[in-house]
Amino acid sequence: MAGPAATAEPRVVLSARGLGKDFAGFTAVNGVDLDVHHARIHALIGPNGAGKTTVFNLLTKFLQPTRGQITLLGQDITRTPPDKVARMGLVRSFQISAVFPHLSVRENVKVALQRPAGLATQFWLPLSSLDRLDARADELIEQLGLARWRDHRAADLSYGRKRVLEIATTLALEPEVLLLDEPMAGMGQEDVQMVAEIIRNVATERAVLMVEHNLNVVADICDHVTVLQRGEIIARGDYATVSNDPRVRTAYMGSEA
Ligand SMILES: Nc1ncnc2c1ncn2[C@@H]1O[C@H](COP(=O)(O)OP(=O)(O)O)[C@@H](O)[C@H]1O
Ligand SMILES: [Mg+2]
């Protein structure tokens, strides 16, 4: 037996308690409790219309919750505006729209890196800070397996690599928690494998919360799984636990099983 430290979960970085959202009398999300841990991948799954995207919008404060409380890094963010929440370290990946097609991979990452550092607001820069940007950009590019495509235009990348580049620009903000809404959507098997590997790599340094329909990916890379149905949690645990839960099996029957 290893000591208790070997089995203890890393710290909770994002949590929700009793989270709920009503739209004009329709309850889209109700009573959702969630704990997201540093260096873990947490999947939010459930049939279409279960409320997954709404939960994401509540956590990032794009939507104001009707009920409940959200805590990020020990601070109550239930009433914090979305731009502040993003600066505090909770960042959602916004697909390809965040990528400039005519710029190279490296230029895209550098543009993204200028935001958090506040460099864009300065009209001159010591050469050393530009060098530092180059070094950090190349580090991110290397980490995300894009080194071979560093000088390629974003527009010329495969669909899967565009998504990876988009994740790279998100990581430039150095988020503590990265939210990914269906990162593998529309991808072929090869790209799914590549992106899964990259998400695993990215999660060594931060928490990842992802909505994912591909249950093979969930089984492969996710440490925690929360299952939503009609806005409420019906199961939670590791993949083996939730996939054997009779309520989960019933919820998926006829829709995705
Ligand atoms: N802005 C909105 N106004 C009204 N109903 C909404 C709104 N957003 C989502 N809903 C409803 O809330 C439910 C959950 O939607 P959503 O969170 O998108 O589910 P999922 O992402 O799991 O497919 C659905 O019934 C959807 O129609
Ligand atoms: Mg959705």
CSV table of C-alpha atoms and ligand atoms in Angstrom, one decimal:
chain,number,residue,atom,x,y,z
A,1,MET,CA,0.0,0.0,0.0
A,2,ALA,CA,1.2,3.5,-0.9
A,3,GLY,CA,0.5,6.2,1.6
A,4,PRO,CA,-2.7,8.3,1.5
A,5,ALA,CA,-0.9,10.9,-0.7
A,6,ALA,CA,-0.8,8.4,-3.5
A,7,THR,CA,-4.6,8.0,-3.7
A,8,ALA,CA,-5.7,11.6,-2.7
A,9,GLU,CA,-7.1,13.7,-5.5
A,10,PRO,CA,-5.3,16.9,-6.4
A,11,ARG,CA,-6.9,20.1,-5.2
A,12,VAL,CA,-10.3,21.2,-6.5
A,13,VAL,CA,-9.9,24.3,-8.7
A,14,LEU,CA,-13.5,24.7,-9.9
A,15,SER,CA,-16.7,23.7,-8.2
A,16,ALA,CA,-20.4,24.2,-8.5
A,17,ARG,CA,-23.1,23.6,-5.9
A,18,GLY,CA,-26.8,23.4,-6.6
A,19,LEU,CA,-26.3,25.0,-10.0
A,20,GLY,CA,-29.5,25.7,-11.9
A,21,LYS,CA,-30.8,27.6,-14.9
A,22,ASP,CA,-34.3,28.3,-16.0
A,23,PHE,CA,-35.2,29.7,-19.4
A,24,ALA,CA,-38.6,31.4,-19.3
A,25,GLY,CA,-40.0,28.7,-17.0
A,26,PHE,CA,-38.2,25.8,-18.6
A,27,THR,CA,-35.6,24.3,-16.3
A,28,ALA,CA,-32.5,23.5,-18.4
A,29,VAL,CA,-30.1,22.7,-15.5
A,30,ASN,CA,-31.0,21.8,-11.9
A,31,GLY,CA,-29.1,20.9,-8.8
A,32,VAL,CA,-25.8,20.4,-10.4
A,33,ASP,CA,-22.8,19.7,-8.1
A,34,LEU,CA,-19.4,19.5,-9.7
A,35,ASP,CA,-15.8,19.3,-8.5
A,36,VAL,CA,-13.1,19.8,-11.1
A,37,HIS,CA,-9.5,18.9,-10.0
A,38,HIS,CA,-6.1,20.2,-11.0
A,39,ALA,CA,-4.3,17.9,-13.4
A,40,ARG,CA,-7.4,15.8,-14.1
A,41,ILE,CA,-9.7,15.4,-17.1
A,42,HIS,CA,-13.4,15.6,-16.2
A,43,ALA,CA,-16.0,14.7,-18.8
A,44,LEU,CA,-19.5,16.0,-18.9
A,45,ILE,CA,-21.7,13.6,-20.9
A,46,GLY,CA,-25.3,13.0,-21.6
A,47,PRO,CA,-27.9,12.8,-24.4
A,48,ASN,CA,-28.6,15.8,-26.6
A,49,GLY,CA,-30.5,18.5,-24.8
A,50,ALA,CA,-29.2,17.3,-21.4
A,51,GLY,CA,-27.9,20.7,-20.5
A,52,LYS,CA,-24.1,20.3,-21.0
A,53,THR,CA,-23.5,23.4,-23.0
A,54,THR,CA,-25.7,25.4,-20.6
A,55,VAL,CA,-23.6,24.2,-17.7
A,56,PHE,CA,-20.5,25.4,-19.6
A,57,ASN,CA,-22.2,28.8,-20.2
A,58,LEU,CA,-23.0,29.0,-16.5
A,59,LEU,CA,-19.5,28.1,-15.4
A,60,THR,CA,-17.9,30.7,-17.7
A,61,LYS,CA,-20.5,33.2,-16.7
A,62,PHE,CA,-21.8,33.6,-20.2
A,63,LEU,CA,-25.1,32.9,-18.6
A,64,GLN,CA,-26.1,34.0,-15.1
A,65,PRO,CA,-27.3,31.1,-12.9
A,66,THR,CA,-30.8,31.1,-11.6
A,67,ARG,CA,-29.7,29.0,-8.6
A,68,GLY,CA,-26.5,27.8,-7.0
A,69,GLN,CA,-22.9,28.8,-6.4
A,70,ILE,CA,-19.7,28.6,-8.4
A,71,THR,CA,-16.2,28.7,-6.9
A,72,LEU,CA,-13.0,29.2,-8.9
A,73,LEU,CA,-9.7,28.8,-7.1
A,74,GLY,CA,-11.4,29.3,-3.8
A,75,GLN,CA,-13.2,32.5,-4.9
A,76,ASP,CA,-16.9,32.8,-5.3
A,77,ILE,CA,-17.5,33.7,-9.0
A,78,THR,CA,-21.3,33.3,-9.0
A,79,ARG,CA,-21.7,37.0,-9.8
A,80,THR,CA,-18.4,37.7,-11.5
A,81,PRO,CA,-18.5,38.9,-15.1
A,82,PRO,CA,-17.2,36.5,-17.8
A,83,ASP,CA,-14.1,38.6,-18.8
A,84,LYS,CA,-12.9,38.7,-15.2
A,85,VAL,CA,-13.6,34.9,-14.8
A,86,ALA,CA,-11.4,34.3,-17.9
A,87,ARG,CA,-8.6,36.5,-16.5
A,88,MET,CA,-8.9,34.5,-13.2
A,89,GLY,CA,-8.0,31.4,-15.1
A,90,LEU,CA,-11.2,29.7,-16.4
A,91,VAL,CA,-11.0,29.7,-20.2
A,92,ARG,CA,-13.2,28.1,-22.8
A,93,SER,CA,-11.9,27.1,-26.1
A,94,PHE,CA,-13.7,28.7,-29.0
A,95,GLN,CA,-13.1,26.6,-32.0
A,96,ILE,CA,-11.6,27.9,-35.2
A,97,SER,CA,-13.0,31.4,-35.1
A,98,ALA,CA,-10.1,32.3,-32.7
A,99,VAL,CA,-7.5,31.4,-35.4
A,100,PHE,CA,-6.4,33.8,-38.1
A,101,PRO,CA,-6.3,31.8,-41.3
A,102,HIS,CA,-3.8,33.9,-43.2
A,103,LEU,CA,-1.3,33.9,-40.3
A,104,SER,CA,1.2,31.1,-39.7
A,105,VAL,CA,0.9,28.7,-36.8
A,106,ARG,CA,3.7,30.6,-35.0
A,107,GLU,CA,2.2,34.0,-35.7
A,108,ASN,CA,-1.2,32.8,-34.4
A,109,VAL,CA,0.4,31.6,-31.1
A,110,LYS,CA,2.4,34.8,-30.8
A,111,VAL,CA,-0.7,37.0,-31.3
A,112,ALA,CA,-2.4,35.0,-28.5
A,113,LEU,CA,0.6,35.3,-26.3
A,114,GLN,CA,0.6,39.1,-26.5
A,115,ARG,CA,-2.8,39.3,-24.8
A,116,PRO,CA,-2.1,38.0,-21.3
A,117,ALA,CA,1.2,39.7,-21.1
A,118,GLY,CA,-0.4,43.0,-22.0
A,119,LEU,CA,2.3,43.6,-24.5
A,120,ALA,CA,-0.2,44.8,-27.2
A,121,THR,CA,-0.8,47.9,-25.3
A,122,GLN,CA,2.9,49.0,-25.4
A,123,PHE,CA,4.2,50.9,-28.4
A,124,TRP,CA,7.8,49.7,-28.0
A,125,LEU,CA,9.3,46.6,-26.7
A,126,PRO,CA,12.8,45.6,-25.6
A,127,LEU,CA,14.1,43.0,-28.0
A,128,SER,CA,14.5,40.6,-25.1
A,129,SER,CA,10.7,40.4,-24.5
A,130,LEU,CA,10.1,39.6,-28.2
A,131,ASP,CA,12.7,36.8,-27.9
A,132,ARG,CA,10.8,35.6,-24.8
A,133,LEU,CA,7.6,35.5,-26.8
A,134,ASP,CA,9.3,33.5,-29.5
A,135,ALA,CA,10.6,31.0,-27.0
A,136,ARG,CA,7.2,30.6,-25.3
A,137,ALA,CA,5.5,30.3,-28.7
A,138,ASP,CA,7.8,27.6,-29.8
A,139,GLU,CA,7.4,25.8,-26.5
A,140,LEU,CA,3.6,25.7,-26.9
A,141,ILE,CA,3.9,24.7,-30.5
A,142,GLU,CA,6.3,21.9,-29.5
A,143,GLN,CA,4.0,20.8,-26.6
A,144,LEU,CA,1.0,20.6,-29.0
A,145,GLY,CA,2.9,18.6,-31.6
A,146,LEU,CA,2.7,21.4,-34.2
A,147,ALA,CA,6.4,21.9,-34.7
A,148,ARG,CA,6.4,20.5,-38.3
A,149,TRP,CA,3.6,23.0,-39.2
A,150,ARG,CA,5.1,26.0,-37.4
A,151,ASP,CA,5.5,28.2,-40.6
A,152,HIS,CA,2.4,26.9,-42.4
A,153,ARG,CA,-0.6,29.1,-42.8
A,154,ALA,CA,-3.4,28.2,-40.4
A,155,ALA,CA,-5.7,27.9,-43.4
A,156,ASP,CA,-3.6,25.1,-44.8
A,157,LEU,CA,-3.8,22.9,-41.7
A,158,SER,CA,-6.1,19.8,-41.5
A,159,TYR,CA,-9.3,20.3,-39.5
A,160,GLY,CA,-7.9,18.4,-36.5
A,161,ARG,CA,-4.7,20.5,-36.4
A,162,LYS,CA,-6.7,23.7,-36.7
A,163,ARG,CA,-8.5,22.6,-33.5
A,164,VAL,CA,-5.1,21.9,-31.9
A,165,LEU,CA,-3.9,25.4,-32.9
A,166,GLU,CA,-7.0,26.8,-31.4
A,167,ILE,CA,-6.3,25.0,-28.2
A,168,ALA,CA,-2.7,26.4,-28.3
A,169,THR,CA,-4.0,30.0,-28.6
A,170,THR,CA,-6.2,29.3,-25.6
A,171,LEU,CA,-3.3,27.9,-23.6
A,172,ALA,CA,-1.4,31.1,-24.2
A,173,LEU,CA,-3.8,32.6,-21.6
A,174,GLU,CA,-2.3,30.1,-19.1
A,175,PRO,CA,-5.7,28.9,-17.8
A,176,GLU,CA,-5.9,26.9,-14.6
A,177,VAL,CA,-9.1,25.3,-16.0
A,178,LEU,CA,-9.7,24.7,-19.7
A,179,LEU,CA,-13.2,24.0,-20.9
A,180,LEU,CA,-13.6,22.2,-24.2
A,181,ASP,CA,-17.1,21.7,-25.7
A,182,GLU,CA,-17.0,18.7,-28.0
A,183,PRO,CA,-13.3,19.2,-29.1
A,184,MET,CA,-13.5,16.1,-31.4
A,185,ALA,CA,-16.7,17.0,-33.2
A,186,GLY,CA,-16.5,16.3,-36.9
A,187,MET,CA,-13.1,14.7,-36.8
A,188,GLY,CA,-11.9,11.5,-38.4
A,189,GLN,CA,-10.4,8.7,-36.2
A,190,GLU,CA,-6.8,9.7,-36.8
A,191,ASP,CA,-7.4,13.3,-35.7
A,192,VAL,CA,-9.5,12.1,-32.7
A,193,GLN,CA,-6.4,10.1,-31.5
A,194,MET,CA,-4.1,13.0,-32.0
A,195,VAL,CA,-6.3,15.5,-30.2
A,196,ALA,CA,-7.0,13.0,-27.3
A,197,GLU,CA,-3.2,12.7,-26.9
A,198,ILE,CA,-2.8,16.5,-26.8
A,199,ILE,CA,-5.6,17.0,-24.3
A,200,ARG,CA,-4.0,14.4,-22.1
A,201,ASN,CA,-0.7,16.3,-22.4
A,202,VAL,CA,-2.3,19.6,-21.7
A,203,ALA,CA,-4.0,18.3,-18.6
A,204,THR,CA,-0.8,17.5,-16.8
A,205,GLU,CA,-0.5,21.1,-15.9
A,206,ARG,CA,-4.1,22.2,-15.5
A,207,ALA,CA,-7.7,21.0,-15.1
A,208,VAL,CA,-9.7,20.1,-18.2
A,209,LEU,CA,-13.5,19.9,-18.3
A,210,MET,CA,-14.8,18.6,-21.5
A,211,VAL,CA,-18.1,17.8,-23.1
A,212,GLU,CA,-17.5,14.7,-25.3
A,213,HIS,CA,-19.8,12.4,-27.3
A,214,ASN,CA,-17.2,9.9,-28.2
A,215,LEU,CA,-17.3,7.5,-25.3
A,216,ASN,CA,-14.2,5.7,-26.4
A,217,VAL,CA,-12.3,9.0,-25.9
A,218,VAL,CA,-14.0,9.4,-22.5
A,219,ALA,CA,-13.0,5.9,-21.5
A,220,ASP,CA,-9.5,6.5,-22.7
A,221,ILE,CA,-8.5,9.9,-21.2
A,222,CYS,CA,-11.1,11.1,-18.7
A,223,ASP,CA,-10.5,10.5,-14.9
A,224,HIS,CA,-13.9,11.7,-13.8
A,225,VAL,CA,-17.3,11.5,-15.6
A,226,THR,CA,-20.5,13.3,-14.8
A,227,VAL,CA,-23.6,12.2,-16.6
A,228,LEU,CA,-26.4,14.7,-17.1
A,229,GLN,CA,-29.9,14.0,-18.2
A,230,ARG,CA,-32.7,16.5,-18.5
A,231,GLY,CA,-30.6,19.0,-16.7
A,232,GLU,CA,-29.8,16.8,-13.7
A,233,ILE,CA,-26.9,14.6,-12.7
A,234,ILE,CA,-27.8,10.9,-12.9
A,235,ALA,CA,-24.4,9.4,-12.3
A,236,ARG,CA,-20.8,10.3,-11.5
A,237,GLY,CA,-17.5,8.4,-11.1
A,238,ASP,CA,-14.9,6.9,-13.3
A,239,TYR,CA,-15.9,5.6,-16.7
A,240,ALA,CA,-16.3,2.0,-15.6
A,241,THR,CA,-18.6,3.0,-12.8
A,242,VAL,CA,-20.9,5.3,-14.9
A,243,SER,CA,-21.0,3.0,-17.9
A,244,ASN,CA,-22.3,0.2,-15.8
A,245,ASP,CA,-24.9,2.4,-14.1
A,246,PRO,CA,-28.4,1.2,-15.1
A,247,ARG,CA,-29.8,4.8,-15.3
A,248,VAL,CA,-27.0,5.8,-17.7
A,249,ARG,CA,-27.6,2.8,-19.9
A,250,THR,CA,-31.3,3.6,-20.0
A,251,ALA,CA,-30.5,7.3,-20.7
A,252,TYR,CA,-28.3,6.4,-23.7
A,253,MET,CA,-30.6,3.8,-25.2
A,254,GLY,CA,-32.1,4.8,-28.5
A,255,SER,CA,-30.0,8.0,-28.5
A,256,GLU,CA,-26.3,7.1,-28.7
A,257,ALA,CA,-25.8,3.5,-27.4
B,1,LIG,N1,-31.1,30.3,-24.5
B,1,LIG,C1,-31.9,29.3,-24.3
B,1,LIG,N2,-33.3,29.6,-24.3
B,1,LIG,C2,-34.2,28.6,-24.1
B,1,LIG,N3,-33.9,27.3,-24.0
B,1,LIG,C3,-32.6,26.9,-24.0
B,1,LIG,C4,-31.5,27.9,-24.2
B,1,LIG,N4,-30.3,27.3,-24.3
B,1,LIG,C5,-30.6,26.0,-24.1
B,1,LIG,N5,-31.9,25.8,-24.0
B,1,LIG,C6,-32.6,24.5,-23.7
B,1,LIG,O1,-32.0,23.9,-22.6
B,1,LIG,C7,-31.8,22.5,-22.8
B,1,LIG,C8,-30.4,22.1,-22.7
B,1,LIG,O2,-29.6,22.6,-23.8
B,1,LIG,P1,-28.1,22.4,-24.0
B,1,LIG,O3,-27.4,22.9,-22.7
B,1,LIG,O4,-27.7,23.0,-25.2
B,1,LIG,O5,-27.9,20.8,-24.1
B,1,LIG,P2,-26.7,19.9,-24.6
B,1,LIG,O6,-25.5,20.8,-24.7
B,1,LIG,O7,-26.5,18.9,-23.5
B,1,LIG,O8,-27.2,19.3,-25.8
B,1,LIG,C9,-32.4,22.1,-24.2
B,1,LIG,O9,-33.7,21.7,-24.0
B,1,LIG,C10,-32.4,23.5,-24.9
B,1,LIG,O10,-33.4,23.6,-25.8
B,2,MG,MG,-24.2,21.1,-26.4
